[in-house]
Amino acid sequence: MEKATLQELLESRLKDIFSIEIAEASPQELFLALANVVKSCYANDWSQTRKNLLVEQQKQAYYFSIEFLPGKLLKSNLLNLGLLDTAEELFEELSFSLDEVAEVEKDMALGNGGLGRLASCFMDSLASLGLPGNGNGIRYNYGLFKQKFVDGHQVELPDDWLRAGNVWEVRKESKAVDIQYGGEVYLIEDENGRLRPERHGGYVWRAVPYDTGMVGYQNDMINTLRLWSVEVPAAEEANYATIESRRSLEDLTAVLYPDDSNERGKKTRLMQEYFFVSAGIQSIVRYYLKLNHPLTMMSEKIAIHINDTHPALCVSELMRLLLDDHDLPWEQAWAITVKVMSYTNHTIMAEALEKWPIDLFKEVIPRNYQIIEEIDRRYLEEYAEVHEAALLNRTRIIIDGQVHMAHLAIIGSHSVNGVAKLHSDLLKSVVLHDFYLIFPERFNNKTNGIAQRRWMQLANQPLSKVLDTTIGKSWRHNPQDLQLLKNYQEDPTVLQRLADAKLTNKQALAEYIQQTTGIEVDPTAIFDVQIKRLHAYKRQLLNVMHILKLYFDLKDDPQAPIHPRVFIFGAKAAPSYHYAKAIIKVINEVANLINHDPTINDKLKVVFLENYNVTLAERIIPAADVSEQISLASKEASGTSNMKLMLNGAVTIATLDGANIEIRDAIGDENIAIFGLTEEEVYAYYAQQNYSAYAFYEEDPVLQRVVNAFIDGTIPNIEREGREVFDSLLKYNDEYFLLKDFKSYCDAQYRVDLAYKDQQRWQAISLMNIANAGKFSADYTVQNYADDIWQIEPLYAHVKEPNSASLT
Ligand SMILES: *Cc1c(COP(=O)(O)O)cnc(C)c1O
């Protein structure tokens, strides 16, 4: 599209909506008008995609996830429609900045962290690969809380993201479905001797879908992200006359639960899970029936993916529809269900493995509970001849009065995957070993990936331009072509261009830091970044301990040859996660101490940016020199910020955990700083139960001084939090082995400092990170899901598959 055309469309939209000219428009008005123009640009392709799918009757995948974390969509849609450059030029010509206009959009944060962001990266890749794949989730009225620091403490504020409306969504009243909760279900024999459920009591809530177009990268493909919102069913208006009765209903899709790993026993959460599962499955079955094929062939047209255990009820809900509404015999219904379903496990953390008390299940979804009981009974019966009772009793769904959601998902799916090689191996050998004995053929690995378009093309335009001029533009379609950059490892001109792009990004971030925190940072310092949810296993505290060590080194010798460093944190803690909040307070007070200590002479700065989200990630990542991926080995299933940072040329300091291992394999030991216990060593400690944090503390005076600093008054204002940290390390024997890994972490940090001082070498390492990051594009991950698990194919013949020839 020509610039002039875009301008005309924008002008006419501003007239239509606001009756104003461009010159009078505020950024808010420009945003709304431009977003509407963008929407109209893909409207036709969206309906065409739907029509073609119906005509071609191609198999479609449905990705069920209780979280999606898309961030802002304006620039992403412009990019994928091929309009970003045009829009940027136009706005410049009109003396506006597109960035300022894009800034107006609310960051759509219907997720906590990695899991939700993965779902959104997959949406981008599915559409960009031309694959028919749709998202199914919940339209929360409030997204993840907004984080503020007050006196160094985290304070949570509501994220009222829908207040000014959401331009991208389309309400689909006609596609609403009813969701049944509660009551009692009796099985009554009908005239054919078949048991039929008869419901007494209970209530019905209405699920209304809001669809958002997922725009493919310059390929005319528009998939759908369908998010469900609760409403009072028309027929029941009278029963919801009071504000009280409405409130409990409206609570259902009001808020996202803000904990990224455990939501214990909350009735509303279970109701949420059933809500988007039942709504999604009903709408899929309704669509399938339009195709006029027998239900027994469903797996030829439909693949349903269970993203973590929250949508595990997909199994029992599809069974319910097939049995109760469509009269299929159990065996047929079960065969269909298992063929249609697949499941991704995201964690080995025990507290995150969902279980629900059966009383709650019976109260909220009695018919599903009956079906789960029957699945469980038949499971025991079917495998009784092949496996020992003890094994079956450990793997059955209902154990000790609780429904195990992972067990339901595994037993009801034909594929179970982990999210990095190490994680998938641990599932087979430890976490889900019992299931592996029973269903070895179901287990496979799909290493996570990231949408290269958002995390490079959008977030890092300076670097993208350097790549274009150096290796051409093919990497924009085939991320593996980033490999071409390897030819320039020793080319001083290219290395300098990369360094210049990095400096530009660091200057922009420095300005943001100055504006939001008042802290001055020097863009020539090392920008050392740890951005992720605050969690004990991710070990932000280990990072703090190293910062304290450097602080003491400089106190002892202000001339110590340490290259200036800015430590940048971004992290939200779950509101109920007391210890994580204590760490936030400690980091903020350490920052206060160091940033204001004149003897440090600006050699160290600590910056904790508020409200880490996708938009902030897009600011920080392009400016990072060092990527902190320091979880205790075996605890981080994959990680994806490690991939985003690598792609942007940051050098990783990492444990051999999750996808860090695959990153190391891709770039070689010489281009990454590895440290710490291995997963085998961690498990050996567990087996021998011989870890003594105190022993490490006792024998290392440097470590002693650092640990003591939490309680000896060195760091002001952390009396309570410092004690909690100190106790977790010594009194409670340091669950995540920080004291053990401290020394090797400091050594690795020292190697990083040395490498940075040799700028030529540093730039070459950075280049190698960029050049090898292509294989972590979600395009490849999704292609593997499509080939191995979902068996779906591109809708349009002209859509190119990513060039996978060079993939090993
Ligand atoms: C990528 C991303 C994450 C995941 O980070 P990890 O370090 O892999 O845990 C979390 N939050 C946001 C906003 C992200 O963009």
PDB file of N, CA and C in Angstrom, residues 620-661:
ATOM      1  N   ILE A 620      13.977  -3.706  27.018  1.00  0.00           N
ATOM      2  CA  ILE A 620      15.193  -4.123  27.720  1.00  0.00           C
ATOM      3  C   ILE A 620      16.055  -5.042  26.847  1.00  0.00           C
ATOM      4  N   ILE A 621      15.419  -6.021  26.219  1.00  0.00           N
ATOM      5  CA  ILE A 621      16.167  -7.102  25.572  1.00  0.00           C
ATOM      6  C   ILE A 621      17.147  -6.610  24.495  1.00  0.00           C
ATOM      7  N   PRO A 622      16.744  -5.670  23.623  1.00  0.00           N
ATOM      8  CA  PRO A 622      17.705  -5.221  22.597  1.00  0.00           C
ATOM      9  C   PRO A 622      18.921  -4.521  23.186  1.00  0.00           C
ATOM     10  N   ALA A 623      18.798  -4.048  24.446  1.00  0.00           N
ATOM     11  CA  ALA A 623      19.880  -3.277  25.060  1.00  0.00           C
ATOM     12  C   ALA A 623      20.755  -4.126  25.975  1.00  0.00           C
ATOM     13  N   ALA A 624      20.489  -5.423  26.052  1.00  0.00           N
ATOM     14  CA  ALA A 624      21.205  -6.261  27.010  1.00  0.00           C
ATOM     15  C   ALA A 624      22.554  -6.719  26.452  1.00  0.00           C
ATOM     16  N   ASP A 625      23.583  -6.641  27.296  1.00  0.00           N
ATOM     17  CA  ASP A 625      24.868  -7.250  26.962  1.00  0.00           C
ATOM     18  C   ASP A 625      24.968  -8.645  27.552  1.00  0.00           C
ATOM     19  N   VAL A 626      24.457  -8.798  28.775  1.00  0.00           N
ATOM     20  CA  VAL A 626      24.575 -10.074  29.475  1.00  0.00           C
ATOM     21  C   VAL A 626      23.187 -10.567  29.852  1.00  0.00           C
ATOM     22  N   SER A 627      22.938 -11.851  29.608  1.00  0.00           N
ATOM     23  CA  SER A 627      21.655 -12.490  29.901  1.00  0.00           C
ATOM     24  C   SER A 627      21.831 -13.453  31.072  1.00  0.00           C
ATOM     25  N   GLU A 628      21.105 -13.198  32.154  1.00  0.00           N
ATOM     26  CA  GLU A 628      21.223 -14.030  33.356  1.00  0.00           C
ATOM     27  C   GLU A 628      20.203 -15.168  33.310  1.00  0.00           C
ATOM     28  N   GLN A 629      20.680 -16.402  33.179  1.00  0.00           N
ATOM     29  CA  GLN A 629      19.802 -17.587  33.122  1.00  0.00           C
ATOM     30  C   GLN A 629      20.332 -18.589  34.145  1.00  0.00           C
ATOM     31  N   ILE A 630      20.049 -18.295  35.410  1.00  0.00           N
ATOM     32  CA  ILE A 630      20.830 -18.913  36.483  1.00  0.00           C
ATOM     33  C   ILE A 630      20.002 -19.777  37.426  1.00  0.00           C
ATOM     34  N   SER A 631      18.876 -20.302  36.914  1.00  0.00           N
ATOM     35  CA  SER A 631      18.046 -21.199  37.720  1.00  0.00           C
ATOM     36  C   SER A 631      18.843 -22.416  38.163  1.00  0.00           C
ATOM     37  N   LEU A 632      18.400 -23.030  39.257  1.00  0.00           N
ATOM     38  CA  LEU A 632      19.034 -24.279  39.672  1.00  0.00           C
ATOM     39  C   LEU A 632      18.784 -25.351  38.611  1.00  0.00           C
ATOM     40  N   ALA A 633      19.855 -26.025  38.184  1.00  0.00           N
ATOM     41  CA  ALA A 633      19.721 -27.047  37.141  1.00  0.00           C
ATOM     42  C   ALA A 633      18.593 -28.010  37.488  1.00  0.00           C
ATOM     43  N   SER A 634      17.776 -28.314  36.495  1.00  0.00           N
ATOM     44  CA  SER A 634      16.609 -29.200  36.547  1.00  0.00           C
ATOM     45  C   SER A 634      15.306 -28.467  36.861  1.00  0.00           C
ATOM     46  N   LYS A 635      15.353 -27.194  37.231  1.00  0.00           N
ATOM     47  CA  LYS A 635      14.120 -26.538  37.674  1.00  0.00           C
ATOM     48  C   LYS A 635      13.420 -25.711  36.597  1.00  0.00           C
ATOM     49  N   GLU A 636      14.156 -25.136  35.655  1.00  0.00           N
ATOM     50  CA  GLU A 636      13.528 -24.320  34.610  1.00  0.00           C
ATOM     51  C   GLU A 636      13.231 -25.233  33.428  1.00  0.00           C
ATOM     52  N   ALA A 637      11.940 -25.439  33.140  1.00  0.00           N
ATOM     53  CA  ALA A 637      11.587 -26.413  32.106  1.00  0.00           C
ATOM     54  C   ALA A 637      12.295 -26.077  30.790  1.00  0.00           C
ATOM     55  N   SER A 638      12.170 -24.840  30.335  1.00  0.00           N
ATOM     56  CA  SER A 638      12.856 -24.441  29.118  1.00  0.00           C
ATOM     57  C   SER A 638      13.452 -23.054  29.289  1.00  0.00           C
ATOM     58  N   GLY A 639      12.581 -22.101  29.593  1.00  0.00           N
ATOM     59  CA  GLY A 639      12.966 -20.693  29.547  1.00  0.00           C
ATOM     60  C   GLY A 639      12.793 -20.216  28.119  1.00  0.00           C
ATOM     61  N   THR A 640      12.369 -18.977  27.959  1.00  0.00           N
ATOM     62  CA  THR A 640      12.319 -18.389  26.621  1.00  0.00           C
ATOM     63  C   THR A 640      12.998 -17.025  26.591  1.00  0.00           C
ATOM     64  N   SER A 641      13.126 -16.367  27.749  1.00  0.00           N
ATOM     65  CA  SER A 641      13.836 -15.085  27.717  1.00  0.00           C
ATOM     66  C   SER A 641      15.306 -15.341  27.373  1.00  0.00           C
ATOM     67  N   ASN A 642      15.808 -16.532  27.710  1.00  0.00           N
ATOM     68  CA  ASN A 642      17.168 -16.894  27.290  1.00  0.00           C
ATOM     69  C   ASN A 642      17.305 -16.822  25.761  1.00  0.00           C
ATOM     70  N   MET A 643      16.262 -17.282  25.053  1.00  0.00           N
ATOM     71  CA  MET A 643      16.306 -17.262  23.580  1.00  0.00           C
ATOM     72  C   MET A 643      16.179 -15.843  23.031  1.00  0.00           C
ATOM     73  N   LYS A 644      15.253 -15.057  23.618  1.00  0.00           N
ATOM     74  CA  LYS A 644      15.052 -13.677  23.151  1.00  0.00           C
ATOM     75  C   LYS A 644      16.343 -12.879  23.294  1.00  0.00           C
ATOM     76  N   LEU A 645      17.010 -13.055  24.429  1.00  0.00           N
ATOM     77  CA  LEU A 645      18.234 -12.283  24.686  1.00  0.00           C
ATOM     78  C   LEU A 645      19.367 -12.728  23.773  1.00  0.00           C
ATOM     79  N   MET A 646      19.477 -14.033  23.566  1.00  0.00           N
ATOM     80  CA  MET A 646      20.497 -14.551  22.641  1.00  0.00           C
ATOM     81  C   MET A 646      20.307 -13.962  21.241  1.00  0.00           C
ATOM     82  N   LEU A 647      19.063 -13.994  20.777  1.00  0.00           N
ATOM     83  CA  LEU A 647      18.740 -13.473  19.448  1.00  0.00           C
ATOM     84  C   LEU A 647      19.171 -12.011  19.306  1.00  0.00           C
ATOM     85  N   ASN A 648      19.109 -11.280  20.411  1.00  0.00           N
ATOM     86  CA  ASN A 648      19.465  -9.863  20.386  1.00  0.00           C
ATOM     87  C   ASN A 648      20.932  -9.610  20.728  1.00  0.00           C
ATOM     88  N   GLY A 649      21.717 -10.687  20.707  1.00  0.00           N
ATOM     89  CA  GLY A 649      23.161 -10.518  20.838  1.00  0.00           C
ATOM     90  C   GLY A 649      23.683 -10.425  22.245  1.00  0.00           C
ATOM     91  N   ALA A 650      22.847 -10.713  23.243  1.00  0.00           N
ATOM     92  CA  ALA A 650      23.359 -10.739  24.613  1.00  0.00           C
ATOM     93  C   ALA A 650      24.158 -12.024  24.811  1.00  0.00           C
ATOM     94  N   VAL A 651      25.165 -11.960  25.670  1.00  0.00           N
ATOM     95  CA  VAL A 651      25.959 -13.133  26.000  1.00  0.00           C
ATOM     96  C   VAL A 651      25.377 -13.740  27.277  1.00  0.00           C
ATOM     97  N   THR A 652      25.185 -15.052  27.254  1.00  0.00           N
ATOM     98  CA  THR A 652      24.469 -15.711  28.339  1.00  0.00           C
ATOM     99  C   THR A 652      25.412 -16.209  29.422  1.00  0.00           C
ATOM    100  N   ILE A 653      25.020 -15.950  30.667  1.00  0.00           N
ATOM    101  CA  ILE A 653      25.675 -16.630  31.780  1.00  0.00           C
ATOM    102  C   ILE A 653      24.622 -17.583  32.340  1.00  0.00           C
ATOM    103  N   ALA A 654      24.942 -18.857  32.375  1.00  0.00           N
ATOM    104  CA  ALA A 654      23.864 -19.827  32.568  1.00  0.00           C
ATOM    105  C   ALA A 654      24.286 -21.093  33.293  1.00  0.00           C
ATOM    106  N   THR A 655      23.316 -21.660  33.964  1.00  0.00           N
ATOM    107  CA  THR A 655      23.438 -23.039  34.433  1.00  0.00           C
ATOM    108  C   THR A 655      23.016 -23.970  33.297  1.00  0.00           C
ATOM    109  N   LEU A 656      23.371 -25.238  33.438  1.00  0.00           N
ATOM    110  CA  LEU A 656      22.953 -26.217  32.430  1.00  0.00           C
ATOM    111  C   LEU A 656      21.530 -26.664  32.748  1.00  0.00           C
ATOM    112  N   ASP A 657      20.582 -25.760  32.467  1.00  0.00           N
ATOM    113  CA  ASP A 657      19.181 -26.009  32.776  1.00  0.00           C
ATOM    114  C   ASP A 657      18.323 -25.685  31.554  1.00  0.00           C
ATOM    115  N   GLY A 658      17.209 -26.393  31.423  1.00  0.00           N
ATOM    116  CA  GLY A 658      16.249 -26.099  30.364  1.00  0.00           C
ATOM    117  C   GLY A 658      16.915 -25.950  29.011  1.00  0.00           C
ATOM    118  N   ALA A 659      16.468 -24.958  28.260  1.00  0.00           N
ATOM    119  CA  ALA A 659      16.990 -24.754  26.909  1.00  0.00           C
ATOM    120  C   ALA A 659      18.379 -24.130  26.916  1.00  0.00           C
ATOM    121  N   ASN A 660      18.883 -23.712  28.083  1.00  0.00           N
ATOM    122  CA  ASN A 660      20.265 -23.205  28.127  1.00  0.00           C
ATOM    123  C   ASN A 660      21.223 -24.240  27.542  1.00  0.00           C
ATOM    124  N   ILE A 661      20.921 -25.501  27.800  1.00  0.00           N
ATOM    125  CA  ILE A 661      21.789 -26.579  27.309  1.00  0.00           C
ATOM    126  C   ILE A 661      21.814 -26.581  25.787  1.00  0.00           C
TER     127      ILE A 661
END
